[in-house]
PDB file of C-alpha atoms in Angstrom:
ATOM      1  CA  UNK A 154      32.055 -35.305 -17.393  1.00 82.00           C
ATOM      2  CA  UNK A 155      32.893 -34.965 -13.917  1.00 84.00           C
ATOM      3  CA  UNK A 156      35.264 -36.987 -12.048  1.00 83.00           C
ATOM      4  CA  UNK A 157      33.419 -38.276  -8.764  1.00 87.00           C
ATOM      5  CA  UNK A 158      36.813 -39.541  -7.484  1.00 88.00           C
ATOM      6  CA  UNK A 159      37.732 -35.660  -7.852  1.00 89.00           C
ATOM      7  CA  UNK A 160      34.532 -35.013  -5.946  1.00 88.00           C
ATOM      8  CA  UNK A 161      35.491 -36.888  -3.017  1.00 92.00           C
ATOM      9  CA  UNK A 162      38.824 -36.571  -3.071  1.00 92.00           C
ATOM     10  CA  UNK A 163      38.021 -32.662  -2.590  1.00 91.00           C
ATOM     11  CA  UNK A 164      35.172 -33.361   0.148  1.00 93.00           C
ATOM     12  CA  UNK A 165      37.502 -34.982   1.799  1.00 94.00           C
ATOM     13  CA  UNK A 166      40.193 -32.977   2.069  1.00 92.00           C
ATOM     14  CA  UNK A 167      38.445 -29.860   2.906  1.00 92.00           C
ATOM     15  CA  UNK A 168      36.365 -31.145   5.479  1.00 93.00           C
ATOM     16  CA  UNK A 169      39.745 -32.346   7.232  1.00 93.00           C
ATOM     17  CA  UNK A 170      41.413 -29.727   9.762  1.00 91.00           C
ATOM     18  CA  UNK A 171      44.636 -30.194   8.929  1.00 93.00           C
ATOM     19  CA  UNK A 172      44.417 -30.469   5.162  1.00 94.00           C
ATOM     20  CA  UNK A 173      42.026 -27.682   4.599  1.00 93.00           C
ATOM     21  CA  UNK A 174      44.522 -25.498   6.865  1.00 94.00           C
ATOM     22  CA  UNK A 175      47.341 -26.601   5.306  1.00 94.00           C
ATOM     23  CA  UNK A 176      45.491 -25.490   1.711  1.00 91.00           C
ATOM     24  CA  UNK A 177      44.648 -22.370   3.174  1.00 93.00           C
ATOM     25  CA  UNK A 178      47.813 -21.322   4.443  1.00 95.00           C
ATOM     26  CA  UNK A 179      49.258 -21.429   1.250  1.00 94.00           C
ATOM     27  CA  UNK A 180      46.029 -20.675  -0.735  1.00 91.00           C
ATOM     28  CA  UNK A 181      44.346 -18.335   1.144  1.00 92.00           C
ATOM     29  CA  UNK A 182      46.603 -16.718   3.881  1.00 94.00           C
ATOM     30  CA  UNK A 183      43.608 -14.526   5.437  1.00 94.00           C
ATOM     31  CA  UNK A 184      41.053 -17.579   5.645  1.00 93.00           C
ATOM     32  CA  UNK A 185      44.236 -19.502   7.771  1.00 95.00           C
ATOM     33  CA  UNK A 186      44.577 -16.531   9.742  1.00 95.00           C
ATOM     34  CA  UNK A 187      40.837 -15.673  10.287  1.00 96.00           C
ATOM     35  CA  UNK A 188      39.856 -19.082  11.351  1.00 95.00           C
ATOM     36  CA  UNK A 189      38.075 -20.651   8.739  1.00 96.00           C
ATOM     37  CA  UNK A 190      36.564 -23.936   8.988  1.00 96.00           C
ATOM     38  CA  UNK A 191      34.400 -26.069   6.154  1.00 96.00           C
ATOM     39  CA  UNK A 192      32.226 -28.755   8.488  1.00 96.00           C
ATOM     40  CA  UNK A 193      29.905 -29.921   5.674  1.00 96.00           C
ATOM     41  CA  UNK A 194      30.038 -29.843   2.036  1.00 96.00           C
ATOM     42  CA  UNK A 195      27.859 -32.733  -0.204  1.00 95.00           C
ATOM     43  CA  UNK A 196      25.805 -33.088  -3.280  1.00 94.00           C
ATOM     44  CA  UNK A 197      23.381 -30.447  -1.587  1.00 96.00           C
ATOM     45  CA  UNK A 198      24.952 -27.935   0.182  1.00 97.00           C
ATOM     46  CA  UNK A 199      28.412 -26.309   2.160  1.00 97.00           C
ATOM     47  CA  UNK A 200      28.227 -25.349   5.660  1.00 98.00           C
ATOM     48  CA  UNK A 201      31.248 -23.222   6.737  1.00 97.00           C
ATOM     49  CA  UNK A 202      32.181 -21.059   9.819  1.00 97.00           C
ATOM     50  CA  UNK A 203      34.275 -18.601  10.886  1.00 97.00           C
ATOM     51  CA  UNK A 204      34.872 -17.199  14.617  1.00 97.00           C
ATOM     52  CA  UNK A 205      34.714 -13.896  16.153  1.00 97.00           C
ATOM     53  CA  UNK A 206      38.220 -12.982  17.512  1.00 95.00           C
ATOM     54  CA  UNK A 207      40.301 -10.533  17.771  1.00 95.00           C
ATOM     55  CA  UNK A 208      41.829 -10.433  14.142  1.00 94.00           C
ATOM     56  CA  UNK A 209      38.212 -10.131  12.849  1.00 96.00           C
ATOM     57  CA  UNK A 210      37.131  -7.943  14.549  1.00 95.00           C
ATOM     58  CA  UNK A 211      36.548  -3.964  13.386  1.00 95.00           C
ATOM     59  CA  UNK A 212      35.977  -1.217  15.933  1.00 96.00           C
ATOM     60  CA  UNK A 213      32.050  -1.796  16.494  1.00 95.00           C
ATOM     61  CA  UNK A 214      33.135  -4.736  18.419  1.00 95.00           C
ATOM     62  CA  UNK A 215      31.894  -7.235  15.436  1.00 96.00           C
ATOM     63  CA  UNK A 216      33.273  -9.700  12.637  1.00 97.00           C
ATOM     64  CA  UNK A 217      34.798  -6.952   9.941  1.00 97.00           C
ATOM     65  CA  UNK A 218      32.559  -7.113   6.806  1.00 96.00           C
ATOM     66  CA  UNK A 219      35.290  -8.371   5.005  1.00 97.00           C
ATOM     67  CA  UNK A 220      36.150 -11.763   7.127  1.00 97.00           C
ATOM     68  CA  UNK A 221      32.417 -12.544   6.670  1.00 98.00           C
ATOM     69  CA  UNK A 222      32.771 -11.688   2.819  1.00 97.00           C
ATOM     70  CA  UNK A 223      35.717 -14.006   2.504  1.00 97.00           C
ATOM     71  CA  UNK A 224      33.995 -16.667   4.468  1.00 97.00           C
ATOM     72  CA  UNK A 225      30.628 -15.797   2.098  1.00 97.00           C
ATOM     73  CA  UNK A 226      32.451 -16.678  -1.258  1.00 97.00           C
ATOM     74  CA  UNK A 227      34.792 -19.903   0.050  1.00 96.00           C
ATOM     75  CA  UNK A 228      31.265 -21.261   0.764  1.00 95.00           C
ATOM     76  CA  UNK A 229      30.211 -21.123  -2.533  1.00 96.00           C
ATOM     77  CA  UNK A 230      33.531 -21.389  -4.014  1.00 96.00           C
ATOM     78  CA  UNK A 231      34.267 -25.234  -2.344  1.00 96.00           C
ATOM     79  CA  UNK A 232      30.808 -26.060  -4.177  1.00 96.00           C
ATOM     80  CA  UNK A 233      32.068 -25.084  -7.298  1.00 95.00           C
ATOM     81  CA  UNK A 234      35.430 -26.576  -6.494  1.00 94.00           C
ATOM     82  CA  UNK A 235      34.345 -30.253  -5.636  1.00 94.00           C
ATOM     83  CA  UNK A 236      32.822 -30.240  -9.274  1.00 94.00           C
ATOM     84  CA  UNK A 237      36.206 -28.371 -11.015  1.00 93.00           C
ATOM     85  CA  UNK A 238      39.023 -29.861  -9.394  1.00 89.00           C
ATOM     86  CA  UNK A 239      41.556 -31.786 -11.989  1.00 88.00           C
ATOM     87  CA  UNK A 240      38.848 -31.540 -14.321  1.00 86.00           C
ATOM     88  CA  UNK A 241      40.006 -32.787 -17.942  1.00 83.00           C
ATOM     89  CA  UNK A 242      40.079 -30.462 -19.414  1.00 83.00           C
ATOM     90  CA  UNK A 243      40.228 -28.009 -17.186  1.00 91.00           C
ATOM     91  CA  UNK A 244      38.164 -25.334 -16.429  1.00 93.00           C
ATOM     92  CA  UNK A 245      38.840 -21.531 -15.339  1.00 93.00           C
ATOM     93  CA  UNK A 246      36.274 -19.784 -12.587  1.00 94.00           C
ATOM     94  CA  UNK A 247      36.116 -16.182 -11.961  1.00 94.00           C
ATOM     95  CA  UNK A 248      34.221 -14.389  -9.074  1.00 95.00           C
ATOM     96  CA  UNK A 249      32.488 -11.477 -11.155  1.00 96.00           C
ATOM     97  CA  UNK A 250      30.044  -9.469  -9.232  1.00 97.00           C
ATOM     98  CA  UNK A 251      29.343  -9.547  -5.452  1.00 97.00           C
ATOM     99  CA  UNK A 252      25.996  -8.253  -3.407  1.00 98.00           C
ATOM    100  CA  UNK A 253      25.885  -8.481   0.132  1.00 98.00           C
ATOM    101  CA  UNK A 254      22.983  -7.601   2.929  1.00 98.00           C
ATOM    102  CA  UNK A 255      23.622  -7.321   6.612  1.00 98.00           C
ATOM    103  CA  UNK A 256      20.770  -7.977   9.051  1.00 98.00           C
ATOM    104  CA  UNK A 257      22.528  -8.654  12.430  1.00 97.00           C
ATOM    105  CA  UNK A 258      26.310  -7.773  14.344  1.00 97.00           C
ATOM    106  CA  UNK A 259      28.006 -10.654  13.838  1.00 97.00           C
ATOM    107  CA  UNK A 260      29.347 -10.986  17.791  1.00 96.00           C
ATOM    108  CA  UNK A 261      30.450 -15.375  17.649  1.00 97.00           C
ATOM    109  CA  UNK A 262      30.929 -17.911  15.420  1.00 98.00           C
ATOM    110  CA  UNK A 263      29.675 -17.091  12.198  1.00 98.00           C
ATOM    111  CA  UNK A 264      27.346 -20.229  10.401  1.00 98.00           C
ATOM    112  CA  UNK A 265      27.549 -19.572   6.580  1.00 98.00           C
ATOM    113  CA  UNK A 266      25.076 -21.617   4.183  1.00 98.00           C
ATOM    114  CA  UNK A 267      25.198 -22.469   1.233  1.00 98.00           C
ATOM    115  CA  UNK A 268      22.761 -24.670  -0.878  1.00 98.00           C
ATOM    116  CA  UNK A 269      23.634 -24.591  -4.573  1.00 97.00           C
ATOM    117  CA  UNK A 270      25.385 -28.073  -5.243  1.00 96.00           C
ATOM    118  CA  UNK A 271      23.065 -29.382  -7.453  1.00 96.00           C
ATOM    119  CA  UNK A 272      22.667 -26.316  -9.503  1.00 96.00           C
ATOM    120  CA  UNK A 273      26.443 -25.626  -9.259  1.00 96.00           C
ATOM    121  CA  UNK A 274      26.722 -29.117 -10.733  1.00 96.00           C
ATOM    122  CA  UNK A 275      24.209 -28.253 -13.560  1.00 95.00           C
ATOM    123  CA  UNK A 276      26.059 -25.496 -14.776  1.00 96.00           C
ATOM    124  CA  UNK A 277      29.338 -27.385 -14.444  1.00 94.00           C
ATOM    125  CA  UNK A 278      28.456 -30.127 -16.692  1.00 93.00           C
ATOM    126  CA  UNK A 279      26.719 -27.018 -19.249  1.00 95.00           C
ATOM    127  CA  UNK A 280      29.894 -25.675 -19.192  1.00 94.00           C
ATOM    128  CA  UNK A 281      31.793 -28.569 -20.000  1.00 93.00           C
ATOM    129  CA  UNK A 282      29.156 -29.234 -22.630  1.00 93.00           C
ATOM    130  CA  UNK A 283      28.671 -26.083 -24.327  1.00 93.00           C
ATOM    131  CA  UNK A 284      32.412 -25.014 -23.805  1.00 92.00           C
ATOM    132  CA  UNK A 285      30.953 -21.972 -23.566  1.00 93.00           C
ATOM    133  CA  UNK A 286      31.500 -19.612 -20.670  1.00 95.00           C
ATOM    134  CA  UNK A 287      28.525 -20.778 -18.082  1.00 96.00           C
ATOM    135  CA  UNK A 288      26.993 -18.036 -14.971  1.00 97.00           C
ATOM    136  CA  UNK A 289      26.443 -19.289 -11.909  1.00 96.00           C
ATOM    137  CA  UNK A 290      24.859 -17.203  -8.857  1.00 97.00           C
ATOM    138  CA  UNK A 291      25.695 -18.526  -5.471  1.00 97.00           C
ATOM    139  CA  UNK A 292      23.933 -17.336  -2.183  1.00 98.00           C
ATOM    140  CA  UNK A 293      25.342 -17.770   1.384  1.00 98.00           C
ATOM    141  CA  UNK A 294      23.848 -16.971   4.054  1.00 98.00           C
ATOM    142  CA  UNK A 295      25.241 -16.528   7.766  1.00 98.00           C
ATOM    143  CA  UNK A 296      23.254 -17.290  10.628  1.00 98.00           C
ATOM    144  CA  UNK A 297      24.528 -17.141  14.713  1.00 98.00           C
ATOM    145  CA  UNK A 298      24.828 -19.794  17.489  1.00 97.00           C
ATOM    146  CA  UNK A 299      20.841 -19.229  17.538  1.00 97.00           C
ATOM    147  CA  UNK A 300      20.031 -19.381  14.249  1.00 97.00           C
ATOM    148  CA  UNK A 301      19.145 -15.525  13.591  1.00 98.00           C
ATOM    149  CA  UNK A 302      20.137 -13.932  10.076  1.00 98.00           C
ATOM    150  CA  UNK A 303      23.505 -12.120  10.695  1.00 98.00           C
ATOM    151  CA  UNK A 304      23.927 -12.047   6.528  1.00 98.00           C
ATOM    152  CA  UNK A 305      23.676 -12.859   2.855  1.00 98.00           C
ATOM    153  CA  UNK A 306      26.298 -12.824   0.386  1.00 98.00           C
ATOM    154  CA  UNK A 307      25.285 -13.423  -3.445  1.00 98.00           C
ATOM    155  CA  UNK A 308      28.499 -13.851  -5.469  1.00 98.00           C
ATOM    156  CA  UNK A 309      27.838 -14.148  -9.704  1.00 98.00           C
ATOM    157  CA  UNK A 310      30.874 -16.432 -11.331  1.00 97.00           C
ATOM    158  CA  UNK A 311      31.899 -17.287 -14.720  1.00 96.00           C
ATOM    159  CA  UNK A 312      32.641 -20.809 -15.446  1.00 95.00           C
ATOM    160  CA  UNK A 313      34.537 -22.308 -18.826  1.00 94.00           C
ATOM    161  CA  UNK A 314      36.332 -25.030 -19.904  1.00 93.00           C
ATOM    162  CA  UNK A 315      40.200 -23.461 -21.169  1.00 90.00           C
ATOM    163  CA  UNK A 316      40.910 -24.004 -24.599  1.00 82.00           C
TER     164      UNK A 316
END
């Protein structure tokens, strides 16, 4: 089963500045440094963004793949999280395979999508189920200020309950 206390204990937390900073900066030193910020995450989906600056940048005057990549698998990643955390037992995830399309510079604040939850939550509770070692394919997409298609991240995970 999953906990929903867990659940909202984790939405809330990550959608708080401070907190989700504070987890970052001792988590995930390049999403502190980068900018990160999660401003939705829920049953349905995550939104996340991340800024153009100057320690994002790469020499074509746009976010570096790599901060967008990052900022492409947390969104998925807090999904899965809200439905994992101080799980009982508890269960192992593992980024596996990563595709990524770019349509668009990425020259401000980066939107990143992400509408898996309910699926993510599916699998979770197969996982738990089956104790079996459960795939789940997240998709992200960033989109600018105006809405245009700057990219799309698919990320494959593994998901299974430790023995």
């Amino acid at each position: 089963m999953i906990n929903d206390s867990n659940v909202e204990k984790v939405r809330k937390y990550i959608t708080s500045p401070f907190f989700f900073r504070f987890y970052l900066f001792f988590n995930l030193p390049m999403g502190f440094i980068s900018g990160m910020k999660i401003k939705t995450i829920d049953d349905q989906k995550c939104i996340l963004t991340i800024p153009y600056k100057w320690l994002n940048k790469n020499p074509f005057k746009s976010t570096f793949w790599a901060v967008l990549g990052m900022a492409g698998e947390m969104n998925g990643a807090a999904l899965i999280l809200q439905y994992t955390y101080k799980n009982s037992p508890s269960i192992s995830t593992l980024p596996i395979k990563s595709n990524a399309m770019f349509f668009k510079k990425a020259t401000g604040t980066t939107i990143f999508t992400c509408n898996d939850s309910k699926r993510i939550k599916l699998k979770v509770l197969e996982a738990i189920e089956s104790k079996e070692s459960v795939e789940i394919i997240t998709k992200s997409t960033g989109r600018n200020k105006s809405g245009e298609k700057i990219c799309e991240f698919t990320f494959h995970w593994t998901i299974k309950v430790r023995s």
